[in-house]
mmCIF file of C-alpha atoms in Angstrom:
data_model
loop_
_atom_site.group_PDB
_atom_site.id
_atom_site.type_symbol
_atom_site.label_atom_id
_atom_site.label_comp_id
_atom_site.label_asym_id
_atom_site.label_seq_id
_atom_site.Cartn_x
_atom_site.Cartn_y
_atom_site.Cartn_z
ATOM 1 C CA UNK A 29 -69.775 38.755 -3.444
ATOM 2 C CA UNK A 30 -69.240 35.128 -2.454
ATOM 3 C CA UNK A 31 -70.357 32.698 -5.181
ATOM 4 C CA UNK A 32 -72.982 30.103 -4.200
ATOM 5 C CA UNK A 33 -71.278 26.911 -3.000
ATOM 6 C CA UNK A 34 -73.057 24.858 -5.694
ATOM 7 C CA UNK A 35 -71.537 27.061 -8.402
ATOM 8 C CA UNK A 36 -68.043 26.522 -7.018
ATOM 9 C CA UNK A 37 -68.781 22.763 -6.645
ATOM 10 C CA UNK A 38 -69.728 22.577 -10.332
ATOM 11 C CA UNK A 39 -66.623 24.447 -11.473
ATOM 12 C CA UNK A 40 -64.240 22.187 -9.529
ATOM 13 C CA UNK A 41 -66.154 19.072 -10.610
ATOM 14 C CA UNK A 42 -65.908 20.147 -14.262
ATOM 15 C CA UNK A 43 -62.148 20.643 -13.804
ATOM 16 C CA UNK A 44 -61.645 17.147 -12.340
ATOM 17 C CA UNK A 45 -61.466 15.407 -15.729
ATOM 18 C CA UNK A 46 -58.476 15.510 -18.130
ATOM 19 C CA UNK A 47 -60.621 15.628 -21.311
ATOM 20 C CA UNK A 48 -62.532 18.619 -19.973
ATOM 21 C CA UNK A 49 -59.313 20.368 -18.908
ATOM 22 C CA UNK A 50 -57.879 19.826 -22.420
ATOM 23 C CA UNK A 51 -61.010 21.357 -23.942
ATOM 24 C CA UNK A 52 -60.619 24.403 -21.673
ATOM 25 C CA UNK A 53 -56.921 24.690 -22.602
ATOM 26 C CA UNK A 54 -57.911 24.639 -26.279
ATOM 27 C CA UNK A 55 -60.636 27.267 -25.710
ATOM 28 C CA UNK A 56 -58.164 29.476 -23.831
ATOM 29 C CA UNK A 57 -56.558 30.050 -27.248
ATOM 30 C CA UNK A 58 -59.708 30.653 -29.329
ATOM 31 C CA UNK A 59 -63.372 29.595 -29.712
ATOM 32 C CA UNK A 60 -63.824 26.296 -31.558
ATOM 33 C CA UNK A 61 -66.510 24.063 -33.050
ATOM 34 C CA UNK A 62 -67.501 20.665 -31.641
ATOM 35 C CA UNK A 63 -65.597 18.830 -34.399
ATOM 36 C CA UNK A 64 -62.448 20.933 -33.865
ATOM 37 C CA UNK A 65 -62.651 20.253 -30.126
ATOM 38 C CA UNK A 66 -63.292 16.527 -30.596
ATOM 39 C CA UNK A 67 -60.524 15.980 -33.205
ATOM 40 C CA UNK A 68 -57.591 15.296 -30.798
ATOM 41 C CA UNK A 69 -59.564 12.709 -28.825
ATOM 42 C CA UNK A 70 -60.050 9.040 -29.601
ATOM 43 C CA UNK A 71 -63.526 9.045 -28.074
ATOM 44 C CA UNK A 72 -67.063 8.305 -29.293
ATOM 45 C CA UNK A 73 -68.775 11.602 -30.137
ATOM 46 C CA UNK A 74 -71.674 11.121 -27.653
ATOM 47 C CA UNK A 75 -69.175 10.671 -24.776
ATOM 48 C CA UNK A 76 -67.281 13.746 -25.907
ATOM 49 C CA UNK A 77 -70.485 15.786 -26.187
ATOM 50 C CA UNK A 78 -71.368 14.697 -22.633
ATOM 51 C CA UNK A 79 -68.105 16.340 -21.463
ATOM 52 C CA UNK A 80 -69.044 19.526 -23.302
ATOM 53 C CA UNK A 81 -72.425 19.480 -21.535
ATOM 54 C CA UNK A 82 -70.757 19.200 -18.123
ATOM 55 C CA UNK A 83 -68.536 22.156 -19.026
ATOM 56 C CA UNK A 84 -71.487 24.231 -20.215
ATOM 57 C CA UNK A 85 -73.505 23.231 -17.114
ATOM 58 C CA UNK A 86 -70.700 24.523 -14.889
ATOM 59 C CA UNK A 87 -70.749 27.868 -16.727
ATOM 60 C CA UNK A 88 -67.063 27.528 -17.725
ATOM 61 C CA UNK A 89 -67.976 27.604 -21.421
ATOM 62 C CA UNK A 90 -70.913 28.733 -23.500
ATOM 63 C CA UNK A 91 -71.973 27.672 -26.970
ATOM 64 C CA UNK A 92 -73.787 29.180 -29.928
ATOM 65 C CA UNK A 93 -75.257 27.403 -32.940
ATOM 66 C CA UNK A 94 -74.815 28.968 -36.383
ATOM 67 C CA UNK A 95 -76.493 26.864 -39.050
ATOM 68 C CA UNK A 96 -75.364 23.308 -38.276
ATOM 69 C CA UNK A 97 -72.172 24.265 -36.461
ATOM 70 C CA UNK A 98 -72.064 24.681 -32.674
ATOM 71 C CA UNK A 99 -69.163 26.847 -31.485
ATOM 72 C CA UNK A 100 -67.854 26.888 -27.924
ATOM 73 C CA UNK A 101 -66.060 29.699 -26.102
ATOM 74 C CA UNK A 102 -64.513 30.083 -22.665
ATOM 75 C CA UNK A 103 -66.204 32.098 -19.889
ATOM 76 C CA UNK A 104 -63.104 33.284 -17.994
ATOM 77 C CA UNK A 105 -64.975 34.842 -15.061
ATOM 78 C CA UNK A 106 -66.208 31.375 -14.079
ATOM 79 C CA UNK A 107 -62.634 30.080 -14.010
ATOM 80 C CA UNK A 108 -61.858 33.040 -11.760
ATOM 81 C CA UNK A 109 -64.227 31.645 -9.065
ATOM 82 C CA UNK A 110 -61.925 28.668 -8.636
ATOM 83 C CA UNK A 111 -58.827 30.879 -8.724
ATOM 84 C CA UNK A 112 -60.313 33.193 -6.094
ATOM 85 C CA UNK A 113 -61.097 30.350 -3.716
ATOM 86 C CA UNK A 114 -57.560 28.982 -4.060
ATOM 87 C CA UNK A 115 -56.117 32.477 -3.641
ATOM 88 C CA UNK A 116 -57.981 32.910 -0.350
ATOM 89 C CA UNK A 117 -56.558 29.632 0.962
ATOM 90 C CA UNK A 118 -53.078 30.720 -0.060
ATOM 91 C CA UNK A 119 -53.529 34.059 1.771
ATOM 92 C CA UNK A 120 -54.590 32.250 4.975
ATOM 93 C CA UNK A 121 -51.720 29.823 4.645
ATOM 94 C CA UNK A 122 -49.116 32.511 4.024
ATOM 95 C CA UNK A 123 -50.356 34.548 7.001
ATOM 96 C CA UNK A 124 -49.845 31.439 9.104
ATOM 97 C CA UNK A 125 -46.254 31.097 7.885
ATOM 98 C CA UNK A 126 -45.661 34.784 8.717
ATOM 99 C CA UNK A 127 -47.012 34.235 12.222
ATOM 100 C CA UNK A 128 -44.722 31.242 12.606
ATOM 101 C CA UNK A 129 -41.794 33.415 11.482
ATOM 102 C CA UNK A 130 -42.712 36.060 14.066
ATOM 103 C CA UNK A 131 -42.985 33.392 16.732
ATOM 104 C CA UNK A 132 -39.608 31.885 15.880
ATOM 105 C CA UNK A 133 -37.985 35.330 15.840
ATOM 106 C CA UNK A 134 -39.525 36.168 19.216
ATOM 107 C CA UNK A 135 -38.300 32.840 20.577
ATOM 108 C CA UNK A 136 -34.795 33.614 19.318
ATOM 109 C CA UNK A 137 -34.923 37.032 21.020
ATOM 110 C CA UNK A 138 -35.870 35.559 24.404
ATOM 111 C CA UNK A 139 -33.006 33.070 24.098
ATOM 112 C CA UNK A 140 -30.391 35.811 23.740
ATOM 113 C CA UNK B 7 -42.561 19.204 -13.992
ATOM 114 C CA UNK B 8 -46.133 18.581 -15.091
ATOM 115 C CA UNK B 9 -48.138 16.689 -12.477
ATOM 116 C CA UNK B 10 -49.783 13.435 -13.575
ATOM 117 C CA UNK B 11 -53.308 14.136 -14.849
ATOM 118 C CA UNK B 12 -54.792 11.724 -12.273
ATOM 119 C CA UNK B 13 -53.237 13.743 -9.461
ATOM 120 C CA UNK B 14 -54.788 16.961 -10.772
ATOM 121 C CA UNK B 15 -58.118 15.117 -11.292
ATOM 122 C CA UNK B 16 -58.096 14.036 -7.659
ATOM 123 C CA UNK B 17 -57.296 17.515 -6.358
ATOM 124 C CA UNK B 18 -60.127 19.160 -8.322
ATOM 125 C CA UNK B 19 -62.522 16.340 -7.394
ATOM 126 C CA UNK B 20 -61.673 16.776 -3.710
ATOM 127 C CA UNK B 21 -62.348 20.524 -4.050
ATOM 128 C CA UNK B 22 -65.796 19.975 -5.617
ATOM 129 C CA UNK B 23 -67.589 19.487 -2.290
ATOM 130 C CA UNK B 24 -68.466 22.290 0.175
ATOM 131 C CA UNK B 25 -67.774 20.178 3.302
ATOM 132 C CA UNK B 26 -64.303 19.315 2.015
ATOM 133 C CA UNK B 27 -63.611 22.956 1.102
ATOM 134 C CA UNK B 28 -64.647 24.026 4.616
ATOM 135 C CA UNK B 29 -62.267 21.469 6.123
ATOM 136 C CA UNK B 30 -59.428 22.849 3.966
ATOM 137 C CA UNK B 31 -60.313 26.428 4.996
ATOM 138 C CA UNK B 32 -60.138 25.334 8.647
ATOM 139 C CA UNK B 33 -56.805 23.573 8.088
ATOM 140 C CA UNK B 34 -55.414 26.666 6.332
ATOM 141 C CA UNK B 35 -55.436 28.228 9.805
ATOM 142 C CA UNK B 36 -53.942 25.356 11.834
ATOM 143 C CA UNK B 37 -53.842 21.549 12.084
ATOM 144 C CA UNK B 38 -56.886 20.042 13.817
ATOM 145 C CA UNK B 39 -58.214 16.760 15.181
ATOM 146 C CA UNK B 40 -61.097 14.828 13.619
ATOM 147 C CA UNK B 41 -63.494 15.971 16.356
ATOM 148 C CA UNK B 42 -62.455 19.630 15.975
ATOM 149 C CA UNK B 43 -62.945 19.375 12.218
ATOM 150 C CA UNK B 44 -66.313 17.608 12.540
ATOM 151 C CA UNK B 45 -67.743 19.979 15.204
ATOM 152 C CA UNK B 46 -69.232 22.634 12.841
ATOM 153 C CA UNK B 47 -71.050 20.014 10.730
ATOM 154 C CA UNK B 48 -74.404 18.406 11.377
ATOM 155 C CA UNK B 49 -73.289 15.159 9.783
ATOM 156 C CA UNK B 50 -72.936 11.525 10.894
ATOM 157 C CA UNK B 51 -69.299 10.875 11.798
ATOM 158 C CA UNK B 52 -68.799 8.054 9.211
ATOM 159 C CA UNK B 53 -69.939 10.400 6.401
ATOM 160 C CA UNK B 54 -67.630 13.109 7.676
ATOM 161 C CA UNK B 55 -64.709 10.687 7.944
ATOM 162 C CA UNK B 56 -65.381 9.624 4.327
ATOM 163 C CA UNK B 57 -64.799 13.262 3.297
ATOM 164 C CA UNK B 58 -61.519 13.296 5.228
ATOM 165 C CA UNK B 59 -60.470 10.119 3.380
ATOM 166 C CA UNK B 60 -61.182 11.738 0.000
ATOM 167 C CA UNK B 61 -59.070 14.724 1.055
ATOM 168 C CA UNK B 62 -56.222 12.513 2.232
ATOM 169 C CA UNK B 63 -56.485 10.399 -0.949
ATOM 170 C CA UNK B 64 -56.057 13.548 -3.053
ATOM 171 C CA UNK B 65 -52.914 14.455 -1.109
ATOM 172 C CA UNK B 66 -54.389 17.820 -0.027
ATOM 173 C CA UNK B 67 -54.133 16.844 3.653
ATOM 174 C CA UNK B 68 -52.211 14.325 5.682
ATOM 175 C CA UNK B 69 -52.961 12.879 9.095
ATOM 176 C CA UNK B 70 -51.033 11.519 12.051
ATOM 177 C CA UNK B 71 -52.345 9.489 14.958
ATOM 178 C CA UNK B 72 -51.067 10.276 18.446
ATOM 179 C CA UNK B 73 -52.616 7.941 21.037
ATOM 180 C CA UNK B 74 -56.316 7.960 20.185
ATOM 181 C CA UNK B 75 -56.353 11.348 18.452
ATOM 182 C CA UNK B 76 -55.897 11.690 14.695
ATOM 183 C CA UNK B 77 -54.710 15.151 13.641
ATOM 184 C CA UNK B 78 -54.988 16.519 10.113
ATOM 185 C CA UNK B 79 -52.847 19.141 8.435
ATOM 186 C CA UNK B 80 -52.862 20.856 5.052
ATOM 187 C CA UNK B 81 -50.344 19.955 2.310
ATOM 188 C CA UNK B 82 -50.125 23.336 0.528
ATOM 189 C CA UNK B 83 -47.989 22.133 -2.398
ATOM 190 C CA UNK B 84 -50.888 19.938 -3.520
ATOM 191 C CA UNK B 85 -53.236 22.944 -3.539
ATOM 192 C CA UNK B 86 -50.593 24.666 -5.680
ATOM 193 C CA UNK B 87 -51.128 22.071 -8.467
ATOM 194 C CA UNK B 88 -54.666 23.377 -8.936
ATOM 195 C CA UNK B 89 -53.508 26.999 -8.706
ATOM 196 C CA UNK B 90 -50.786 26.386 -11.292
ATOM 197 C CA UNK B 91 -53.194 24.852 -13.789
ATOM 198 C CA UNK B 92 -55.581 27.781 -13.410
ATOM 199 C CA UNK B 93 -52.686 30.240 -13.673
ATOM 200 C CA UNK B 94 -51.606 28.696 -16.988
ATOM 201 C CA UNK B 95 -55.132 29.094 -18.389
ATOM 202 C CA UNK B 96 -55.179 32.728 -17.255
ATOM 203 C CA UNK B 97 -51.825 33.355 -18.978
ATOM 204 C CA UNK B 98 -53.136 31.888 -22.262
ATOM 205 C CA UNK B 99 -56.324 33.869 -21.973
ATOM 206 C CA UNK B 100 -54.558 37.143 -21.213
ATOM 207 C CA UNK B 101 -52.164 36.663 -24.125
ATOM 208 C CA UNK B 102 -55.221 36.272 -26.330
ATOM 209 C CA UNK B 103 -56.642 39.569 -25.076
ATOM 210 C CA UNK B 104 -53.283 41.246 -25.770
ATOM 211 C CA UNK B 105 -53.281 39.873 -29.318
ATOM 212 C CA UNK B 106 -56.816 41.197 -29.773
ATOM 213 C CA UNK B 107 -55.616 44.622 -28.547
ATOM 214 C CA UNK B 108 -52.752 44.566 -31.063
ATOM 215 C CA UNK B 109 -55.130 43.582 -33.827
ATOM 216 C CA UNK B 110 -57.589 46.362 -32.992
ATOM 217 C CA UNK B 111 -54.778 48.918 -32.833
ATOM 218 C CA UNK B 112 -53.426 47.765 -36.199
ATOM 219 C CA UNK B 113 -56.934 47.968 -37.641
ATOM 220 C CA UNK B 114 -57.262 51.527 -36.339
ATOM 221 C CA UNK B 115 -53.912 52.472 -37.957
ATOM 222 C CA UNK B 116 -54.939 51.178 -41.390
ATOM 223 C CA UNK B 117 -58.178 53.152 -41.156
ATOM 224 C CA UNK B 118 -56.339 56.465 -40.700
#
């Protein structure tokens, strides 16, 4: 099934910021709370929380509140949408290189 | 070598629009002129050309003018930056699943 274009748009847009990519890298290792995620960044909390909202809006992460602590975790299948799109481009591109190879070989044959 | 964060930002930002992704899909098959690229889209030419500029700015495509015709082609190594980042996240994620497997197996052993 092909993902809706808007979903893929949102995933790539979420990935286009270094703070958000760092958060995803951190969550690739384990779930983490807002304060754990924010700790490495010299950024006002509201700005940081805005990044978390973009990530959650894209479906790349989800969060759960337990008492006063909100914990985030990665949603790997959403990351896979972006990987799949890139993989398809690579397949097209590599087929083109193969065709070029065939063409060059054929050219070489006719020159013999 | 790790690519500069701004370069990766630009690649993901360029990928976050369906028109730009369609152009890249088209260029994965062969180079094409502006008018060939614009043909499938019901879009004013200046808007379409703005998308081509974003793509060229990200380094995902490059163009060459011959007479009055500007031809675009894909720069696959730039697409690879995005693939590599996603691949690293997958590796981290999969290692985590392996560790979880080990943990569950160990747990099962102690319960025997």
